[in-house]
Short mmCIF file of C-alpha atoms in Angstrom, two decimals:
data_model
loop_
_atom_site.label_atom_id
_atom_site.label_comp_id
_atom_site.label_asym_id
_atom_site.label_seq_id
_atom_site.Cartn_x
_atom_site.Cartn_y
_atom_site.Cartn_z
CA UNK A 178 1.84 24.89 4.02
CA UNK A 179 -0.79 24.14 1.26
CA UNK A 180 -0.61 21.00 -0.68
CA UNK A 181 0.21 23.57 -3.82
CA UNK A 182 3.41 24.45 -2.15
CA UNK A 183 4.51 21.36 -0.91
CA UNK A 184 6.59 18.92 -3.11
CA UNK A 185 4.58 15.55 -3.73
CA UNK A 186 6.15 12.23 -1.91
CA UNK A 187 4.69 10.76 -5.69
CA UNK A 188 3.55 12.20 -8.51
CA UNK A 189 1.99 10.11 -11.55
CA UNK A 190 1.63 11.55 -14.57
CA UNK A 191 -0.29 10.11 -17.30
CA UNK A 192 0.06 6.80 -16.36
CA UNK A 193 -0.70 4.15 -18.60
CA UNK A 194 -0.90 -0.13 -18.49
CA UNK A 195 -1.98 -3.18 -20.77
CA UNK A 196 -1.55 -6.54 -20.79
CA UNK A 197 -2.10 -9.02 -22.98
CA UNK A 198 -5.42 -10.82 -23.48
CA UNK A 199 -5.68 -14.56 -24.26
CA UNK A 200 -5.78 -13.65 -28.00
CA UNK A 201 -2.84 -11.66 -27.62
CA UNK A 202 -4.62 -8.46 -27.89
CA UNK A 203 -3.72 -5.45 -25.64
CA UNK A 204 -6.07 -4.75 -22.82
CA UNK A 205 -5.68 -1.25 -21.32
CA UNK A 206 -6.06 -1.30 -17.72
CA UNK A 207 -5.18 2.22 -16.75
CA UNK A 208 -5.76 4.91 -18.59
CA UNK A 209 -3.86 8.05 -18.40
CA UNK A 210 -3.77 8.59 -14.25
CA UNK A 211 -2.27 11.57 -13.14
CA UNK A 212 -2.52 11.73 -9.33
CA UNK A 213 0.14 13.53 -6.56
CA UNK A 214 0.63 11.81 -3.14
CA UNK A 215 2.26 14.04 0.06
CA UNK A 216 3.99 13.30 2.87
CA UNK A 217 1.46 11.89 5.85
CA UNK A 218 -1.08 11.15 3.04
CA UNK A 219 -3.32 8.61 4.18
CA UNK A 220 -4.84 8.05 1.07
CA UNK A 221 -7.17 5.16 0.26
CA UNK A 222 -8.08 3.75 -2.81
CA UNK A 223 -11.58 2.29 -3.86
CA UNK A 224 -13.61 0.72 -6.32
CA UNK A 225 -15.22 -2.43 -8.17
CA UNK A 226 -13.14 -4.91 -8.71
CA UNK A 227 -11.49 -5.21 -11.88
CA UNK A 228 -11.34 -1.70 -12.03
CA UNK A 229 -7.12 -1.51 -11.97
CA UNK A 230 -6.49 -0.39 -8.44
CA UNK A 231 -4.09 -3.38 -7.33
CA UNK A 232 -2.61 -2.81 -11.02
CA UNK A 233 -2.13 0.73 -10.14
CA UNK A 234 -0.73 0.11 -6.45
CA UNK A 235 2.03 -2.22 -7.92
CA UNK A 236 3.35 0.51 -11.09
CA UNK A 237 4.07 2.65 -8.18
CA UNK A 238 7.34 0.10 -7.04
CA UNK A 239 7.26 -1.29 -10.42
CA UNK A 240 5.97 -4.69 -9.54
CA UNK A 241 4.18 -4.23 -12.83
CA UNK A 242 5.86 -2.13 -15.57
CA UNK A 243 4.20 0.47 -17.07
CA UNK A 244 3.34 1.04 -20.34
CA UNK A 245 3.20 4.60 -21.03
CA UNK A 246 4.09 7.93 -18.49
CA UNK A 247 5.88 8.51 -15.51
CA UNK A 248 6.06 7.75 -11.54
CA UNK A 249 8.59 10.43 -9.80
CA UNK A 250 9.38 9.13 -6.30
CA UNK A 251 10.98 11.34 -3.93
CA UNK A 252 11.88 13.54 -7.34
CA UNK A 253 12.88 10.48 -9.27
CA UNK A 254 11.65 9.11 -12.15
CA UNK A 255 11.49 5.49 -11.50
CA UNK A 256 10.37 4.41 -14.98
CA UNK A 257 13.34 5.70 -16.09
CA UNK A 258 15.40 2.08 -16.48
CA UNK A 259 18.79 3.40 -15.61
CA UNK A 260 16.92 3.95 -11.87
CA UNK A 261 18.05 1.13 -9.66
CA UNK A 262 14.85 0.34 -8.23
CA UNK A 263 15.58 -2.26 -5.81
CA UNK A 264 17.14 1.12 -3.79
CA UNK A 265 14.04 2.73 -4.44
CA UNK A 266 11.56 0.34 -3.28
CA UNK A 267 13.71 -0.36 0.27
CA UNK A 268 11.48 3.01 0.73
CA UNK A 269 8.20 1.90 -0.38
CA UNK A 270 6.74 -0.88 1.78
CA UNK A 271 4.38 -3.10 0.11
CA UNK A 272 2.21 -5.27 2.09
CA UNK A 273 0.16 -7.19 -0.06
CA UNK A 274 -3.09 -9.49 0.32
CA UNK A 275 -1.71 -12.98 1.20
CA UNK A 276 1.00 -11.84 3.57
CA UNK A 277 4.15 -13.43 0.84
CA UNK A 278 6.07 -14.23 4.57
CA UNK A 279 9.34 -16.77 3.77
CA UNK A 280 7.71 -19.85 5.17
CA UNK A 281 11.19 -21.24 6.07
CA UNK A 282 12.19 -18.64 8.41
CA UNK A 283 11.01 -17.99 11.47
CA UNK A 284 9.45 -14.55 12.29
CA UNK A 285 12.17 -12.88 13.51
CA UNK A 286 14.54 -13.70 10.73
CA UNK A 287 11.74 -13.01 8.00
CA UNK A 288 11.86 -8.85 9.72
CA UNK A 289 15.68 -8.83 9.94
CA UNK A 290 16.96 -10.51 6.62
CA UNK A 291 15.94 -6.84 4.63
CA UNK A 292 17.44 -4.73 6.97
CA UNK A 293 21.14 -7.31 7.43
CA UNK A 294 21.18 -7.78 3.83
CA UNK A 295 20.09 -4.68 2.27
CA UNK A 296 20.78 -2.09 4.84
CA UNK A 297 24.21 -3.87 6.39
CA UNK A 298 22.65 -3.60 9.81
CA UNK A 299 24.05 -5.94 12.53
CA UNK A 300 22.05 -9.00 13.27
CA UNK A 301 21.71 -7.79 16.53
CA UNK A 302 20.76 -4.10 15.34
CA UNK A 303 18.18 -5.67 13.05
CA UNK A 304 16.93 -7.54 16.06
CA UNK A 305 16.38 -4.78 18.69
CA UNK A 306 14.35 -2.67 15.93
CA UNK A 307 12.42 -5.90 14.91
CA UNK A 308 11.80 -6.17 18.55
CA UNK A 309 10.31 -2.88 19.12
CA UNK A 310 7.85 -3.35 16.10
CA UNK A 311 6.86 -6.82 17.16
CA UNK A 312 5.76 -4.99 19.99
CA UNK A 313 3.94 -2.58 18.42
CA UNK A 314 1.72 -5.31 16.85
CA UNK A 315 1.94 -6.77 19.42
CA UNK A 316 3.39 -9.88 18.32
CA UNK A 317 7.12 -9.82 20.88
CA UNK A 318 6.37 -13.45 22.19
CA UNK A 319 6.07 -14.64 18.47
CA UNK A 320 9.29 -13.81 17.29
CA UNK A 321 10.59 -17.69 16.98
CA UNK A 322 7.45 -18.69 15.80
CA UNK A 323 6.81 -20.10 12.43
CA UNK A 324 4.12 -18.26 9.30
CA UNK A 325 2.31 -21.95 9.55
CA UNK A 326 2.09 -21.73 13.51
CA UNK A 327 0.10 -17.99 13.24
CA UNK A 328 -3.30 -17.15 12.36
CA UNK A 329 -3.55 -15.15 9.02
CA UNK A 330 -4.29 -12.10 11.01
CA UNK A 331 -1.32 -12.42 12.46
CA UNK A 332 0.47 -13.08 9.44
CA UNK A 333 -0.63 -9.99 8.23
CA UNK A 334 0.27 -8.08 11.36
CA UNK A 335 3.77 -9.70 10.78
CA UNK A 336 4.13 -8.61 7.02
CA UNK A 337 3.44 -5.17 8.45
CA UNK A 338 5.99 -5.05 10.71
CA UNK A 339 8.27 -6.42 8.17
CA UNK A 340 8.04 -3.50 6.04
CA UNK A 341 8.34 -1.06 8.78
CA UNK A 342 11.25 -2.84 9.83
CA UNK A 343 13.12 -0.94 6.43
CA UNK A 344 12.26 2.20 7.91
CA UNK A 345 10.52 3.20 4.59
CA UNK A 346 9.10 6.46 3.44
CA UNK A 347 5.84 5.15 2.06
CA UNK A 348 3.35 2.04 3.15
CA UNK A 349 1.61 0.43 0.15
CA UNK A 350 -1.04 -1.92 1.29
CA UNK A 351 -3.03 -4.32 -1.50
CA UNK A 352 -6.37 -4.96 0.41
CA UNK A 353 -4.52 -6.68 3.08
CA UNK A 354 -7.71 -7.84 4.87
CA UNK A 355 -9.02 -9.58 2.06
CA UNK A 356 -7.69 -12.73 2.51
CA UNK A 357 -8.64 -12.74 6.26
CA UNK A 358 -11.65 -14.37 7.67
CA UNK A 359 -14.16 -11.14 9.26
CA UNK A 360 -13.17 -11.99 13.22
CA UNK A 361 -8.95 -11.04 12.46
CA UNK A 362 -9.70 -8.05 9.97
CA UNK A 363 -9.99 -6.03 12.93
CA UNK A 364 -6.32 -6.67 14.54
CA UNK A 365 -4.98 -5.83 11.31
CA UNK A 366 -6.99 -2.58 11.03
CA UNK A 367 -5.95 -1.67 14.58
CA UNK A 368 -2.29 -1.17 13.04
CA UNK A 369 -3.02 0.48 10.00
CA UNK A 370 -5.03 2.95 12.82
CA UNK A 371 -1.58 3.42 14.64
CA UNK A 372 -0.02 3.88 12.12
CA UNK A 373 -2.07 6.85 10.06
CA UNK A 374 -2.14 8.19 13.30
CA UNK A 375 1.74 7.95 13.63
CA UNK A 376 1.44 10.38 10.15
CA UNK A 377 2.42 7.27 8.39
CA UNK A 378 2.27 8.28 4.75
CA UNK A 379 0.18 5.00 3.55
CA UNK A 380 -2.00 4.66 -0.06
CA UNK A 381 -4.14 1.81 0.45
CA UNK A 382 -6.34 -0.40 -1.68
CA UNK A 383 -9.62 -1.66 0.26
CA UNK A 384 -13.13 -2.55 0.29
CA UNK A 385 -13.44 -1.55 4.23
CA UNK A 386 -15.55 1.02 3.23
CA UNK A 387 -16.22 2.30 7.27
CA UNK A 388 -12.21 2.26 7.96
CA UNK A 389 -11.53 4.20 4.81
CA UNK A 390 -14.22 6.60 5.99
CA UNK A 391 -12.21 6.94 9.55
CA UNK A 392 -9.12 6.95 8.59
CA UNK A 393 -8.15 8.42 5.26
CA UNK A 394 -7.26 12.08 4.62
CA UNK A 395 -8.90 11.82 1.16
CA UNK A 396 -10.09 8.80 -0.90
CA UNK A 397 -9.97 8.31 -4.96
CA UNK A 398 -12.49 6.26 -6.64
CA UNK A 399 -11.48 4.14 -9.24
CA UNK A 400 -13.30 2.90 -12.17
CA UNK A 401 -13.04 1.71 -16.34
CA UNK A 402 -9.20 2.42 -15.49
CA UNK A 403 -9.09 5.97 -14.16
CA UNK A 404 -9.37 7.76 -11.34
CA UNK A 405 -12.74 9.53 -11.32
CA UNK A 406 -12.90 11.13 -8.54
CA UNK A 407 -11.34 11.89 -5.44
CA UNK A 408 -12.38 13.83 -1.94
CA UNK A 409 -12.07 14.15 1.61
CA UNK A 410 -14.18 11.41 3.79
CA UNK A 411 -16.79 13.15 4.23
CA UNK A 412 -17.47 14.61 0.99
CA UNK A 413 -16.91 11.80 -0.73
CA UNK A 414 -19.21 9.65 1.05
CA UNK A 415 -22.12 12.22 1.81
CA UNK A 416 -21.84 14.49 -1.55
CA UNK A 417 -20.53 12.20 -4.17
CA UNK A 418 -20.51 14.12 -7.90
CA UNK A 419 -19.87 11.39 -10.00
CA UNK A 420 -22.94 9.24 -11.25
CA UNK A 421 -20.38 6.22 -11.19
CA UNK A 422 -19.44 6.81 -7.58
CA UNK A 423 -23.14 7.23 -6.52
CA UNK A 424 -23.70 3.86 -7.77
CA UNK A 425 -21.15 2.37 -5.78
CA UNK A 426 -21.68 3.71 -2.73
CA UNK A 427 -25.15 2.80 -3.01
CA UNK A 428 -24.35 -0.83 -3.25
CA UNK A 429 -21.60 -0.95 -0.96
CA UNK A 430 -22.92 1.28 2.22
#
């Protein structure tokens, strides 16, 4: 089936967002983005920095509010405010750049408190499929370990496993390698692998420029708030169109 005939995971239409500057002037950050994300996407999102994509990540769970258009999520609109989106986002999995694991809880209880409190799984239900992903990051003898006791690559690796442990339809990751010094990037990138190759539907925002050219299906470049232009791998690395693009790529490969 062709991406015309299938029905978008996401769709974003004419997305807008400001803030206010110091002087209390409105700053657009996004400008009208209309983009469509599918199931078993594995779409990653790049650009300079400063150029809206973390803004853009976090409209699409409304961790930042919009200010103009519409995000339709599995056919709802969840800009609308009647939309209860705390039962919306239990489907979106965020991981974001410095890991946000409850420091007072040890790992196992910060991957089984979502799906106990918000799914009304059993402790020990919660447990067995926390289990099975700590063992897919492989992380099992961790699990009564402390966030200040792990190395921030495995931090990460936990965070991950904490939002697969809601069993959600979408992965959002924020550059979650950023914060990571260069020798644990690479256990955290082995996941994210797994993963897209698990036909994890994931949109991720990232400067690792070689794993988005691996791994992504298609990439979108992201600059002076819009999306301006988007590809496959290896089109958009080898036959870039726009000027803005070429420029980036030329500092950044």
């Amino acid at each position: 089936m062709t991406t015309e005939q299938r029905k978008p995971l996401i769709e974003v239409k004419h997305l807008c967002k400001s803030f206010k500057d110091a002087q209390g002037n409105m700053e657009e950050v996004l400008e009208d983005i209309s983009v469509d994300f599918y199931e078993g996407d594995v779409a990653f999102i790049v650009g300079p920095s400063g150029a809206g994509k973390s803004t853009f990540l976090r409209c699409l769970n409304r961790l930042e509010d919009a200010t103009g258009g519409q995000i339709f999520f599995e056919g709802v609109n969840i800009l609308d405010n009647k939309v209860d989106i705390d039962r919306h986002r239990q489907k979106m999995g965020m991981v974001f750049q410095q890991f946000n694991l409850f420091p007072h809880l040890c790992v196992m209880d910060n991957l089984t408190i979502g799906p106990v409190k918000l799914q009304g799984l059993t402790k020990d239900q919660a447990e067995e499929r926390a289990m099975k992903l700590l063992e897919r990051v492989k992380l099992a003898d961790r699990a009564r370990s402390y966030p200040n006791q792990l190395s921030g690559g495995q931090k990460q690796r936990i965070a991950i496993a904490r939002s697969l442990c809601m069993e959600p339809d979408v992965m959002l990751f924020d550059e979650p390698t950023s914060a990571l010094d260069p020798e644990m990037v690479g256990e955290v990138l082995e996941v994210m692998r797994e993963l897209a190759n698990d036909k994890m539907t994931m949109i991720v925002v990232t400067h690792e420029m070689a794993f988005a050219r691996e791994v992504a299906n298609r990439i979108l470049f992201m600059a002076d708030r819009q999306i301006l232009e988007e590809n496959d791998p290896v089109n958009f690395f080898e036959n870039p169109k726009n000027e803005r693009l070429k420029a980036f790529l030329d500092k950044m490969i």
